[in-house]
Coordinates of C-alpha atoms and ligand atoms in Angstrom, one line a residue:
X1 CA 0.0 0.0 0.0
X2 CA 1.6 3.1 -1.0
X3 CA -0.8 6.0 0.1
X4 CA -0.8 7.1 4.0
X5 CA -4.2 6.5 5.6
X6 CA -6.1 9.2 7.7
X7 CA -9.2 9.1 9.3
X8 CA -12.4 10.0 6.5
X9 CA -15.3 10.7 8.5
X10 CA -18.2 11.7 7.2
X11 CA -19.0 16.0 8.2
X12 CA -22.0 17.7 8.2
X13 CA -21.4 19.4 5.5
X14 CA -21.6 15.8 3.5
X15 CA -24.7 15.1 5.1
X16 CA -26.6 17.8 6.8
X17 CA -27.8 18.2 10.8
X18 CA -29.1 14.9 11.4
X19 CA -28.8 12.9 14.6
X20 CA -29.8 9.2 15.0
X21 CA -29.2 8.8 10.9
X22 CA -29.5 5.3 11.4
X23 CA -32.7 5.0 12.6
X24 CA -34.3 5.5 9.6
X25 CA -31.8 5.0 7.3
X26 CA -31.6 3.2 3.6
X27 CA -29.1 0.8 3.7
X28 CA -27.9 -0.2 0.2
X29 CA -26.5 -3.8 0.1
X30 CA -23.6 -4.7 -2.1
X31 CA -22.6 -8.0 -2.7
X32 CA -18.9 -7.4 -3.1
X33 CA -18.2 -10.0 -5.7
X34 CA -21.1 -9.1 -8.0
X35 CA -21.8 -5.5 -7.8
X36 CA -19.1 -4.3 -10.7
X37 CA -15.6 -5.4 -12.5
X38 CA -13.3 -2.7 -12.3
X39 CA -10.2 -5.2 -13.3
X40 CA -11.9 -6.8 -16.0
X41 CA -11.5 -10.6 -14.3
X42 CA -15.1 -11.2 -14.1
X43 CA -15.3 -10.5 -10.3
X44 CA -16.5 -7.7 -8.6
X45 CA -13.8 -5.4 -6.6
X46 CA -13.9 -2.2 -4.6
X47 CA -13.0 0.1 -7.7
X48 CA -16.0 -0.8 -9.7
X49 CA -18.0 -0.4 -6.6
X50 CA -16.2 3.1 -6.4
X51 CA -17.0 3.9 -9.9
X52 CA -20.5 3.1 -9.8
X53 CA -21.4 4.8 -6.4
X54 CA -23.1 7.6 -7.9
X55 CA -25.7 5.1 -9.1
X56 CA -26.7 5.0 -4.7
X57 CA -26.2 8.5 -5.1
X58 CA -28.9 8.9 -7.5
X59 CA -31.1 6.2 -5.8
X60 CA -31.1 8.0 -2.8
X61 CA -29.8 5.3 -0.7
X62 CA -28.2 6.9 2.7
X63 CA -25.7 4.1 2.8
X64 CA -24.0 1.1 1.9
X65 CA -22.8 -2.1 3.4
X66 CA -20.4 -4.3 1.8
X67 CA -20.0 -7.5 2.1
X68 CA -16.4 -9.2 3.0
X69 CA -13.7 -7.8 0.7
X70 CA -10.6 -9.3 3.1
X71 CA -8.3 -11.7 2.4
X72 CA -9.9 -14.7 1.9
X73 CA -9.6 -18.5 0.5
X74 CA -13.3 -17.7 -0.7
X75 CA -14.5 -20.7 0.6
X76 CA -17.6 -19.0 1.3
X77 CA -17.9 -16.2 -0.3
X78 CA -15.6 -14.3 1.9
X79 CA -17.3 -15.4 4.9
X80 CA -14.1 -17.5 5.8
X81 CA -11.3 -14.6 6.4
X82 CA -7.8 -15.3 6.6
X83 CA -6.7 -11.7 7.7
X84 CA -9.4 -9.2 8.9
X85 CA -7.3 -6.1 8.4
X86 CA -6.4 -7.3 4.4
X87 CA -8.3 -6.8 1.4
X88 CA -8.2 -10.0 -0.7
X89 CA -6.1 -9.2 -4.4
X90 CA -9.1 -10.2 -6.0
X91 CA -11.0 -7.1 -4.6
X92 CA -8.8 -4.6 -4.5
X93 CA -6.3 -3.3 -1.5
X94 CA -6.1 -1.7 1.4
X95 CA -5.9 1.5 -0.6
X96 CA -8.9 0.9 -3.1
X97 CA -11.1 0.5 0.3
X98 CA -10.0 3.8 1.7
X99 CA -10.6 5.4 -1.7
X100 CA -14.1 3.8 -1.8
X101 CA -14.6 4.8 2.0
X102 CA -13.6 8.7 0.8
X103 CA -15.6 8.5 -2.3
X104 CA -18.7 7.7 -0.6
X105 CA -18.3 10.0 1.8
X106 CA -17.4 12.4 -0.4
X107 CA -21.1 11.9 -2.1
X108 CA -23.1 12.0 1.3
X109 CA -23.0 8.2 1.7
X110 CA -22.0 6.4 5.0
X111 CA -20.0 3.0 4.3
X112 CA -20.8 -0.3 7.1
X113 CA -18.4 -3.3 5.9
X114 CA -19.6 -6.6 7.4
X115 CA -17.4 -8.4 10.3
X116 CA -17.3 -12.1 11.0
X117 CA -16.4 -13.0 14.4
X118 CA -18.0 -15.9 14.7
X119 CA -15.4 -17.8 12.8
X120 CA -12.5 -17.6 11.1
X121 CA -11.0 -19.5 7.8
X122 CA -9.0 -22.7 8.2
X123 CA -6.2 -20.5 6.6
X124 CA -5.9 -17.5 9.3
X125 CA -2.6 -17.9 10.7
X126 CA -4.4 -18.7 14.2
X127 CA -6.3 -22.2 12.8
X128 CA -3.3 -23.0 11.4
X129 CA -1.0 -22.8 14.6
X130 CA -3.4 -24.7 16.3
X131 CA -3.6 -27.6 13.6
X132 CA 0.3 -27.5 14.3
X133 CA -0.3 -27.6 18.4
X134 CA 0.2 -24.0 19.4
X135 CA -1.5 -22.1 22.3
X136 CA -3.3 -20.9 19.9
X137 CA -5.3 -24.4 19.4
X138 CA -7.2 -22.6 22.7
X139 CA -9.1 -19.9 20.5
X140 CA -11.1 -22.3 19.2
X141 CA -13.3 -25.4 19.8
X142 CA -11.4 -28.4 19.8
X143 CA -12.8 -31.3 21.6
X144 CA -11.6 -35.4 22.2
X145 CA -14.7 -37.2 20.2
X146 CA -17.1 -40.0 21.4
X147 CA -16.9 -43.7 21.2
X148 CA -13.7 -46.1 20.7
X149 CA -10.9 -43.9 19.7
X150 CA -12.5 -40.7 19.4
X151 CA -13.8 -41.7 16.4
X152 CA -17.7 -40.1 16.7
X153 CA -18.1 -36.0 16.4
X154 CA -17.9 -35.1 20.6
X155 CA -21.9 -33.9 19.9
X156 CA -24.6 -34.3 17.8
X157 CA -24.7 -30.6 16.4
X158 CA -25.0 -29.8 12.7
X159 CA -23.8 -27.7 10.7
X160 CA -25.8 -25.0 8.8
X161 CA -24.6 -26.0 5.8
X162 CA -25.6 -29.7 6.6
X163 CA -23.7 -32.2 7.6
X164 CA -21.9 -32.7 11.2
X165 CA -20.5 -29.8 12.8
X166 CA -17.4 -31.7 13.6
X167 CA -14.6 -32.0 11.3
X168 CA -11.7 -34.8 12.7
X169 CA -8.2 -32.7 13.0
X170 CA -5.4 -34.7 12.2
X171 CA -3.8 -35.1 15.7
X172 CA -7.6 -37.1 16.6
X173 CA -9.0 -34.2 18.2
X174 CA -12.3 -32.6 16.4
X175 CA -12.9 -28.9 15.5
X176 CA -16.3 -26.9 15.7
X177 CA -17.2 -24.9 12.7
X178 CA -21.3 -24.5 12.7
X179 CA -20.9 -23.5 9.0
X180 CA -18.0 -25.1 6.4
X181 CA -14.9 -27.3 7.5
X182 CA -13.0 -24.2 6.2
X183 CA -14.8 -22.0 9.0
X184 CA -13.6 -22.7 12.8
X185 CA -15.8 -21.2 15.1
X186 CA -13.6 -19.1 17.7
X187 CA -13.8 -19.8 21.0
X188 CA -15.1 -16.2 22.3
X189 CA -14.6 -17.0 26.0
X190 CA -10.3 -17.0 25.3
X191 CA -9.4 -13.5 26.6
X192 CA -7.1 -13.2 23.2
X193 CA -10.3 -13.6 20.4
X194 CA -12.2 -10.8 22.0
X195 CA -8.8 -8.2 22.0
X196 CA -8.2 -9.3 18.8
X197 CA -11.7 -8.2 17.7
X198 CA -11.5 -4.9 19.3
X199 CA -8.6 -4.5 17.0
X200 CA -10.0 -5.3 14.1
X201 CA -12.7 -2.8 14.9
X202 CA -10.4 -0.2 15.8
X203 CA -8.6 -0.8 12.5
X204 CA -11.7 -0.4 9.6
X205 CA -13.4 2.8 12.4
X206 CA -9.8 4.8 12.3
X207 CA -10.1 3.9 8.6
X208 CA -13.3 5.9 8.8
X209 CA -16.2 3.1 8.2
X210 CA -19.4 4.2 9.8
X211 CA -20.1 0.9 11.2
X212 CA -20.4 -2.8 10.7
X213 CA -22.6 -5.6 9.6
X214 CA -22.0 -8.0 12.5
X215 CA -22.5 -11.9 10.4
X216 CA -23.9 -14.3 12.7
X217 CA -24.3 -11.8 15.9
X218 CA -26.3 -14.5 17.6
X219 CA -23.4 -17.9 17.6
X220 CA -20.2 -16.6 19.3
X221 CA -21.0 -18.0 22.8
X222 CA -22.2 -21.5 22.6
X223 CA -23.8 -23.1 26.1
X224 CA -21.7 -24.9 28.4
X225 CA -20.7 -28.1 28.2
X226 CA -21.7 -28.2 24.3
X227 CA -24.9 -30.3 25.2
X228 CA -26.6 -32.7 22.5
X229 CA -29.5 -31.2 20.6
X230 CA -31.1 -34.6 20.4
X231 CA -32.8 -33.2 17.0
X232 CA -31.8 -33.9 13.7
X233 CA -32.0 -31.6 10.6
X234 CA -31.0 -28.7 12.9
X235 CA -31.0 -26.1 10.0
X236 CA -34.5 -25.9 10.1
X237 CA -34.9 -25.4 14.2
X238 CA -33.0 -21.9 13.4
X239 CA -35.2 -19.3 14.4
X240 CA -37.9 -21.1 15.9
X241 CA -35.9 -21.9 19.1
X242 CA -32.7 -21.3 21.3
X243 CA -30.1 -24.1 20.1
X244 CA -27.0 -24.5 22.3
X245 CA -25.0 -22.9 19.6
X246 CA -27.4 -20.1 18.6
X247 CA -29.1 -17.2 20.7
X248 CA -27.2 -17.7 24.0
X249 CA -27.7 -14.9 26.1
X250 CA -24.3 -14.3 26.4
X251 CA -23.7 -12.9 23.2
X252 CA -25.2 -9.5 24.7
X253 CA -22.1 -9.0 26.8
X254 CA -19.7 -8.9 23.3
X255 CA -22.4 -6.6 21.7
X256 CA -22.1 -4.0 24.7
X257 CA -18.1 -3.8 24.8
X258 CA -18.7 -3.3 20.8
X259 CA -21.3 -0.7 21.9
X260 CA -18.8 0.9 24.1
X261 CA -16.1 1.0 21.6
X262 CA -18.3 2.4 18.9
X263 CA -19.5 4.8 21.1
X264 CA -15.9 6.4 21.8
X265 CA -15.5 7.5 18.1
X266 CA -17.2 10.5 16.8
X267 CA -19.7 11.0 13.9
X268 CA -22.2 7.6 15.1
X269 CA -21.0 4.9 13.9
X270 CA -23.2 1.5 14.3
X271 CA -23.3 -2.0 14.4
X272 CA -26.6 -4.3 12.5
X273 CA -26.5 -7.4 13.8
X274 CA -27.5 -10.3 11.4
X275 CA -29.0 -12.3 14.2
X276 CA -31.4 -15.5 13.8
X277 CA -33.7 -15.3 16.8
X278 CA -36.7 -17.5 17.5
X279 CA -38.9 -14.4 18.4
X280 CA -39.2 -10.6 17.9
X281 CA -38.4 -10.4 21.6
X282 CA -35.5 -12.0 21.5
X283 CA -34.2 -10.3 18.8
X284 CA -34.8 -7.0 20.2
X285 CA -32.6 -7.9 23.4
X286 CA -29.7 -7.3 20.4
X287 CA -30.7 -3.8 20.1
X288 CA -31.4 -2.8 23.7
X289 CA -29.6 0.8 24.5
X290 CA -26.8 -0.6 25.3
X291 CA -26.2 -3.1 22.9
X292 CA -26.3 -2.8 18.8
X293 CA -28.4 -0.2 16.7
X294 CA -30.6 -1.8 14.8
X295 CA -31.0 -6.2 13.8
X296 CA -32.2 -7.2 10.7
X297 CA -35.8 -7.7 10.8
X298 CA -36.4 -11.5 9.1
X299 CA -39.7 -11.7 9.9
X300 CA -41.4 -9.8 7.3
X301 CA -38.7 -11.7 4.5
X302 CA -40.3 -15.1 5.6
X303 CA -44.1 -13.7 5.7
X304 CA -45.9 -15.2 3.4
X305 CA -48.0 -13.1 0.9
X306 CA -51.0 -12.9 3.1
X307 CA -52.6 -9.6 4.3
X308 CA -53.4 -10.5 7.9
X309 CA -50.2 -12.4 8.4
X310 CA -48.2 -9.3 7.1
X311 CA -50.3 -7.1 9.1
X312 CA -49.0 -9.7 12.2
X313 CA -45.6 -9.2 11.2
X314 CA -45.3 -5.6 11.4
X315 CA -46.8 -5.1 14.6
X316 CA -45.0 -7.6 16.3
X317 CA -41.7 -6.1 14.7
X318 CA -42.5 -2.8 15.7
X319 CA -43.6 -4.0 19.6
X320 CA -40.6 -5.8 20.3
X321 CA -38.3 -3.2 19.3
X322 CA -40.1 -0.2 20.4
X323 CA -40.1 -1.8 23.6
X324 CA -36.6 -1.3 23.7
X325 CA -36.3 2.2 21.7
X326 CA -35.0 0.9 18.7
X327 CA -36.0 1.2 15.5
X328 CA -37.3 -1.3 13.2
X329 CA -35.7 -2.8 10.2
X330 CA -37.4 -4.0 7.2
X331 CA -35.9 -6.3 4.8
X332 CA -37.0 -8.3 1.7
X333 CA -33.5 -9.6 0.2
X334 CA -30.2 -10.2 0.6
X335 CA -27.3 -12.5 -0.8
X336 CA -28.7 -15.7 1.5
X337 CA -32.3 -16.2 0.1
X338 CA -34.2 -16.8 -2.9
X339 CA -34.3 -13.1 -4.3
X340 CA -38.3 -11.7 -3.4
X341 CA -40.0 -11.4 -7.1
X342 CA -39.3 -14.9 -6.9
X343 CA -39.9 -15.8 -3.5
X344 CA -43.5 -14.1 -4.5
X345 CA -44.3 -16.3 -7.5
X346 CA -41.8 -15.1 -9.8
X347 CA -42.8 -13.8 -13.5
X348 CA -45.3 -10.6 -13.8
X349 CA -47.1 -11.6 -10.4
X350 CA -43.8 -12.0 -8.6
X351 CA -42.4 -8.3 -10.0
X352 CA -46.3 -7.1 -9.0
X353 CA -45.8 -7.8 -6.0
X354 CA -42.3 -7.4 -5.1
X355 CA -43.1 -3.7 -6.3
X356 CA -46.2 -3.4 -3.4
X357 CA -44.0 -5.0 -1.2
X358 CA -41.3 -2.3 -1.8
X359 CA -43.4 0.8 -1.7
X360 CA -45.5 -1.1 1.3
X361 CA -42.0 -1.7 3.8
X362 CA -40.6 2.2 2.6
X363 CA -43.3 3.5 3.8
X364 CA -43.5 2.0 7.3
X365 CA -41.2 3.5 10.6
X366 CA -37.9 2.7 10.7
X367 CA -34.9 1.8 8.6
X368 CA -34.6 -0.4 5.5
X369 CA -32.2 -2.6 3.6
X370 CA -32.3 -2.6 0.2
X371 CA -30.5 -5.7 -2.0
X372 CA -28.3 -4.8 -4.8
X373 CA -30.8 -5.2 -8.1
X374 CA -33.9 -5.6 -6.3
X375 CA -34.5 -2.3 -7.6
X376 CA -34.3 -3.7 -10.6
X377 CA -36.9 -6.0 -10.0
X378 CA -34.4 -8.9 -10.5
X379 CA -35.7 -12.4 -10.0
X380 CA -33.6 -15.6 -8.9
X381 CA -31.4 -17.0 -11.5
X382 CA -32.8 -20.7 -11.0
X383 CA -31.4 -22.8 -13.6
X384 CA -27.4 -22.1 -13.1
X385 CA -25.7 -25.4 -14.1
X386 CA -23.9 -27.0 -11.0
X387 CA -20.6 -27.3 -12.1
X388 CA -20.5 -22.9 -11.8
X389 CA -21.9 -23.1 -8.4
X390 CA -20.0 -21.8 -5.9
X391 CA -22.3 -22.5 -2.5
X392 CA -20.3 -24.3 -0.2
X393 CA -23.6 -25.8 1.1
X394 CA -24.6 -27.0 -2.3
X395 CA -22.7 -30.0 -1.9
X396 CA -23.5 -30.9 1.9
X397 CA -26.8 -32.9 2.8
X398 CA -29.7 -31.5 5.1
X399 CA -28.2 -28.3 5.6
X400 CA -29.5 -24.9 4.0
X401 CA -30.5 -25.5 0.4
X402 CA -27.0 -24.5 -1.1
X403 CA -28.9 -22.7 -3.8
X404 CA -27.6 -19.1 -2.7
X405 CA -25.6 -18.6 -5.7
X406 CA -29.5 -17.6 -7.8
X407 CA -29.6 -14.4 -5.9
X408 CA -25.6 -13.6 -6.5
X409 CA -25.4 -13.3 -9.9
X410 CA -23.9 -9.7 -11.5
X411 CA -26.0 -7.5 -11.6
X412 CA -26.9 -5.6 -15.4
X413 CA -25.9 -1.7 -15.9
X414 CA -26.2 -1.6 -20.2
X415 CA -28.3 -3.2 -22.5
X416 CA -25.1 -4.5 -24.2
X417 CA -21.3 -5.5 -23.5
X418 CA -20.0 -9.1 -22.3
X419 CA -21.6 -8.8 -18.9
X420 CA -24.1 -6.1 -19.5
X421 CA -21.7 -3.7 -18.0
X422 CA -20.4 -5.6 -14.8
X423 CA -16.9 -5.5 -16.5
X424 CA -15.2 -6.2 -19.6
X425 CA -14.9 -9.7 -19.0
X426 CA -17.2 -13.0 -19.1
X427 CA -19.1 -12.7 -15.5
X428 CA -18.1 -15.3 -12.9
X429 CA -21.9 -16.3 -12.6
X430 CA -23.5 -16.3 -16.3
X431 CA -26.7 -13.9 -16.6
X432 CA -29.9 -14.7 -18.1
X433 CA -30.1 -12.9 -21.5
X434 CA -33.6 -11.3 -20.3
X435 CA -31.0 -9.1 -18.1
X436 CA -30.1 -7.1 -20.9
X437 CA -33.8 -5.3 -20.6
X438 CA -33.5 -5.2 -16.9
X439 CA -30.2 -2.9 -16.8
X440 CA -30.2 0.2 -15.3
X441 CA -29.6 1.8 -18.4
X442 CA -32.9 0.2 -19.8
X443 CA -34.3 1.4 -16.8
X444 CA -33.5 4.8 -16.4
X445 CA -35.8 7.1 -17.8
X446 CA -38.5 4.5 -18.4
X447 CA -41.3 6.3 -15.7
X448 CA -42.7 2.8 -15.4
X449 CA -39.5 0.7 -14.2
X450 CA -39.3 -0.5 -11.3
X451 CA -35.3 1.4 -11.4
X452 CA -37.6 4.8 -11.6
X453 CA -39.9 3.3 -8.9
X454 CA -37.5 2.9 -6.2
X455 CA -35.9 6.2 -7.3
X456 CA -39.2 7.9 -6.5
X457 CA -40.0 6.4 -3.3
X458 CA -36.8 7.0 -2.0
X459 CA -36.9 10.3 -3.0
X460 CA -40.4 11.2 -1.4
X461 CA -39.5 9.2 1.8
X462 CA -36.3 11.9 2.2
X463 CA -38.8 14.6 1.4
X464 CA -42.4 13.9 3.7
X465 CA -41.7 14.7 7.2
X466 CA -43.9 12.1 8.1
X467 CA -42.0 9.3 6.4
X468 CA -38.8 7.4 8.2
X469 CA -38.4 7.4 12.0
X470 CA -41.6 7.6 13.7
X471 CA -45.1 5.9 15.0
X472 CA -48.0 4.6 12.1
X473 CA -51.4 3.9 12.8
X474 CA -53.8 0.8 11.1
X475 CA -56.6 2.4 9.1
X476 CA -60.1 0.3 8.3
X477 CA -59.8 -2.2 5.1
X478 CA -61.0 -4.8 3.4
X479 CA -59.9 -8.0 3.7
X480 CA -56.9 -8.8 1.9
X481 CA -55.9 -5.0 2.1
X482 CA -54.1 -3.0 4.7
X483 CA -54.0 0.8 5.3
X484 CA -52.2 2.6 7.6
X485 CA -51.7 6.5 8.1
X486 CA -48.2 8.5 9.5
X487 CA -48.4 12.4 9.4
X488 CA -49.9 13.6 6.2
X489 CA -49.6 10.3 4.8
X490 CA -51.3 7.0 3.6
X491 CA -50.4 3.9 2.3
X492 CA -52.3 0.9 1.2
X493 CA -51.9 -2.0 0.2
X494 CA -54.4 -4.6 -2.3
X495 CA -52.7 -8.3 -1.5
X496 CA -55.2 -9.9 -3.6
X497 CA -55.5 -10.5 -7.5
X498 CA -58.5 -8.7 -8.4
X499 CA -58.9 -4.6 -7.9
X500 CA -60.2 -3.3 -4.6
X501 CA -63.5 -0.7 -4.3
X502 CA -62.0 1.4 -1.5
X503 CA -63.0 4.7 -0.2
X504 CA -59.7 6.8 -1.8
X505 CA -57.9 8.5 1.3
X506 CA -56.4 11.4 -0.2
X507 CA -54.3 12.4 -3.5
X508 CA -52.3 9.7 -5.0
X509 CA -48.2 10.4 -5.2
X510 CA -47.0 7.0 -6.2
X511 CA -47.7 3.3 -7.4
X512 CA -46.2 0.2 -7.7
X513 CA -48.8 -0.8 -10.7
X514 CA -47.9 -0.6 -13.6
X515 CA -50.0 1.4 -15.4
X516 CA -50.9 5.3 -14.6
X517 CA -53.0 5.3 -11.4
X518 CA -54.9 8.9 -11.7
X519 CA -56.9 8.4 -7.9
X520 CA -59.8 9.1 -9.8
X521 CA -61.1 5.8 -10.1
X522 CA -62.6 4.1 -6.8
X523 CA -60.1 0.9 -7.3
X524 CA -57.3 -0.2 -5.7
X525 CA -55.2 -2.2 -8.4
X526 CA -54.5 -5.9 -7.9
X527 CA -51.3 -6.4 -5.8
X528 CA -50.0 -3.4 -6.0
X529 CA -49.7 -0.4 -3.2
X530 CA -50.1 3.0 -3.5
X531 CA -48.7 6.1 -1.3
X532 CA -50.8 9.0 -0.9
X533 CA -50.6 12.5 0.3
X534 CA -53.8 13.2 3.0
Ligands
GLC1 C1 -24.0 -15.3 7.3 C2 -23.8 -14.8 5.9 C3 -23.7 -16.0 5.0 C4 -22.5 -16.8 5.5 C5 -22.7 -17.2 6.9 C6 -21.4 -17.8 7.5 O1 -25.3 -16.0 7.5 O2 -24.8 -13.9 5.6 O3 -23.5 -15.6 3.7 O4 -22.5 -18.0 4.7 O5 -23.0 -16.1 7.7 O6 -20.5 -16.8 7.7

């Protein structure tokens, strides 16, 4: 690295008066590896991301998180790091991230990278002393296994991924990693792992990050004694229950030091915890004063398409949370499930609804994460041969369905060019050819895209004081339609196929339909939601 690095915090100037911008803040995720191809080797790096910024500019996202760019074996995605204070060759270096960091602050846009502390990869130069018998074996979860000659896994646990939890070290002893072999879980009670961690915060805040994603905020502390789950297919108990590896309340204690050290920088910087909990309630222990800023909200990503469950789903997000201060986030994608217009039934229905479904969540209090090419309406690539997969749970049994590489395909900027504009170069995932029509180029301009759709809400949602941060109310509806009202503000929302007679609350400033909604017509549109100005 050749340039010196300062501190880049983000000034007023940059992005006005505002206090508590999290709390109702659009978070822009980028998938590192698929966002743009500034090298022209059909991966994604931190110079395309830089080059391309001004397209969160213009979508008037308040921020962006990134997903791991450091040094890595790429094992999963990035989600095994071999140096936490690196940036893998294949993204970029240390330099490229402080010029992305400047860049974006530079446009009014705060930067959160993601941090995995749960685990490391089997190639940070700590799992590999301890396969060679260092002290350093004690940062993470070695046990003796079970029957004659320690040849049975010391518990029954699974891993996420599928498969056992357990992988057999060559000295006899066995290693916990709850996702791949190539992921050790850390042992977070070793004095040594939790410094370390501090560090590693310390290094990416000084470089002037606004804060961090915080990958699998709920598995660092696992119960004593490791006990048997007596359960199998274990993926599937996540969220529904505490597991002995998952949701143990000691967790909180690792999120308030972090708390603590965030709080001793200037300009708010914050921590999202990605955190699997069986409840509302328990996930809102993760964003208590003291603890992390906001969670992401999973609850309305796995509600099904359903009016009354919806209407369930918010105000059981919105209790739990409140009840603590925090503010609620909303999320309907990211890099780990099947990508929404999809989820929703994919084709025109899907796209219908994942449009109401966007307008519906950016309308109600709190802060939202947006999925790179969701505002693009992208559905799940479904039929990528398996030899290009890259999912390390495709290949494991009974774990999580392995099919995450559908929702991590490049992303489309031009109607033409190898990769429709990702880079110069053959993408590492292939895209469908109905892309081309879906690129932001395409897009832009076109009042009816679902590009110019996003770019409208987002821009009203900046611009009504009564949007963002704040308290909603349920209005009277029809089954299979929802209404609620914030200060000078409605939104509905039709669920079902067929149009809606509905008294009209007010004047009509947006719609996810498709076609020109004039509010002078009586009916709601099938599936689609509407905002309007009271
Ligand atoms: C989180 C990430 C996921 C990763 C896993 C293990 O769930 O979102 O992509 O595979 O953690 O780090």
């Amino acid at each position: 690295m050749t340039q010196e690095l300062t501190t880049a915090t983000v000034t007023e100037e940059h992005t006005g008066p505002r206090t508590g911008w999290w709390r109702d803040a659009v978070i822009y995720q980028v998938y590192v590896r698929s966002f743009a191809d500034g090298d022209g080797d059909g991966i994604g790096d931190l110079p395309g991301i830089r080059a391309r910024l001004p397209h969160l500019k213009d979508l008037g996202a308040d921020a962006v998180w990134l997903t791991p760019f450091y040094l890595s074996p790429q094992a999963d995605g990035g989600y095994d790091v071999a140096d936490y204070r690196t940036v893998d060759p294949l993204f970029g270096s240390l330099s490229d991230a402080d010029d992305l960091v400047r860049e974006a602050h530079r446009l009014g846009l705060r930067v959160i990278v993601d941090i995995v502390p749960n685990h490391t990869s089997d190639q940070h130069p700590w799992f590999r002393a301890a396969l060679a018998g260092g002290p350093e074996r004690a940062r993470y979860l070695f046990r003796p296994g079970k029957g004659a000659d320690g040849g049975l896994p010391p518990n029954d646990w699974e891993s996420v991924f599928g498969g056992p939890a357990w992988t057999r070290a060559p000295d006899g002893d066995w290693y916990l990693h709850l996702f791949a072999p190539e992921q050790p879980d850390l042992d977070w009670d070793h004095p040594e792992v939790r410094a370390e961690f501090d560090s590693v915060l310390r290094f990416w805040l000084d470089l002037g990050v606004d804060g961090f994603r915080i990958d699998v905020a709920h598995g660092m502390v696992k119960a004593a004694g490791l006990p048997d789950i007596g359960a199998s297919e274990q993926a599937k108990l996540i969220g529904s229950q505490v597991l002995p590896f998952f949701d143990q309340d000691g967790v909180h204690e690792i999120h308030r030091g972090w708390r603590a050290l965030l709080d001793s920088y200037d300009g708010e910087r914050i921590a999202v915890a990605e955190a699997w909990a069986p409840s509302p309630e328990r996930l809102a222990l993760y964003v208590r004063p003291d603890e992390l800023h906001q969670a992401f909200n999973f609850q309305f990503l796995t509600c099904d398409w359903d009016a009354e469950r919806m209407r369930e789903t918010v105000d059981a997000s919105l209790a739990a949370t409140g009840a603590v201060g925090a503010p609620t986030t909303w999320v309907l994608s990211n890099h780990d499930v099947v990508r929404h217009v999809t989820r929703y039934g994919g084709g025109e229905r899907g796209l219908r609804r994942a449009r109401a479904a966007a307008l519906f969540t950016l309308a109600l209090p709190g802060s939202a994460y947006l999925y790179q090419g969701e505002e693009l309406g992208l559905p799940e690539v479904t039929d990528l041969p398996d030899e290009l997969r890259q999912d390390p749970a495709f290949h494991r049994a009974a774990g999580q369905d392995g099919f995450r590489d559908g929702c991590r395909v490049p992303i489309p900027w031009t109607a033409d060019g190898p990769s429709y504009g990702f880079g110069e170069a053959a993408p590492w995932l292939p895209q469908p050819d109905s892309w081309r029509g879906l690129s932001v180029a395409s897009q832009s301009g076109d009042p009816h895209s679902t590009l110019e759709l996003y770019r409208e809400a987002l821009a009203l949602r900046r611009e009504l004081p009564g949007l963002g941060d704040g308290t909603m109310d349920w209005l009277p509806a029809p089954r299979g339609v929802l209404a609620f009202t914030r200060p000078g503000f409605v939104c509905t929302l039709n669920t079902l196929g067929h149009e809606v007679q509905l008294p009209l609350p007010g004047r009509p400033l947006l719609t996810s339909g498709a076609v020109e909604f004039d509010g002078t017509s009586t009916l709601l549109p099938a599936e689609s939601a509407v905002w309007w100005a009271i």
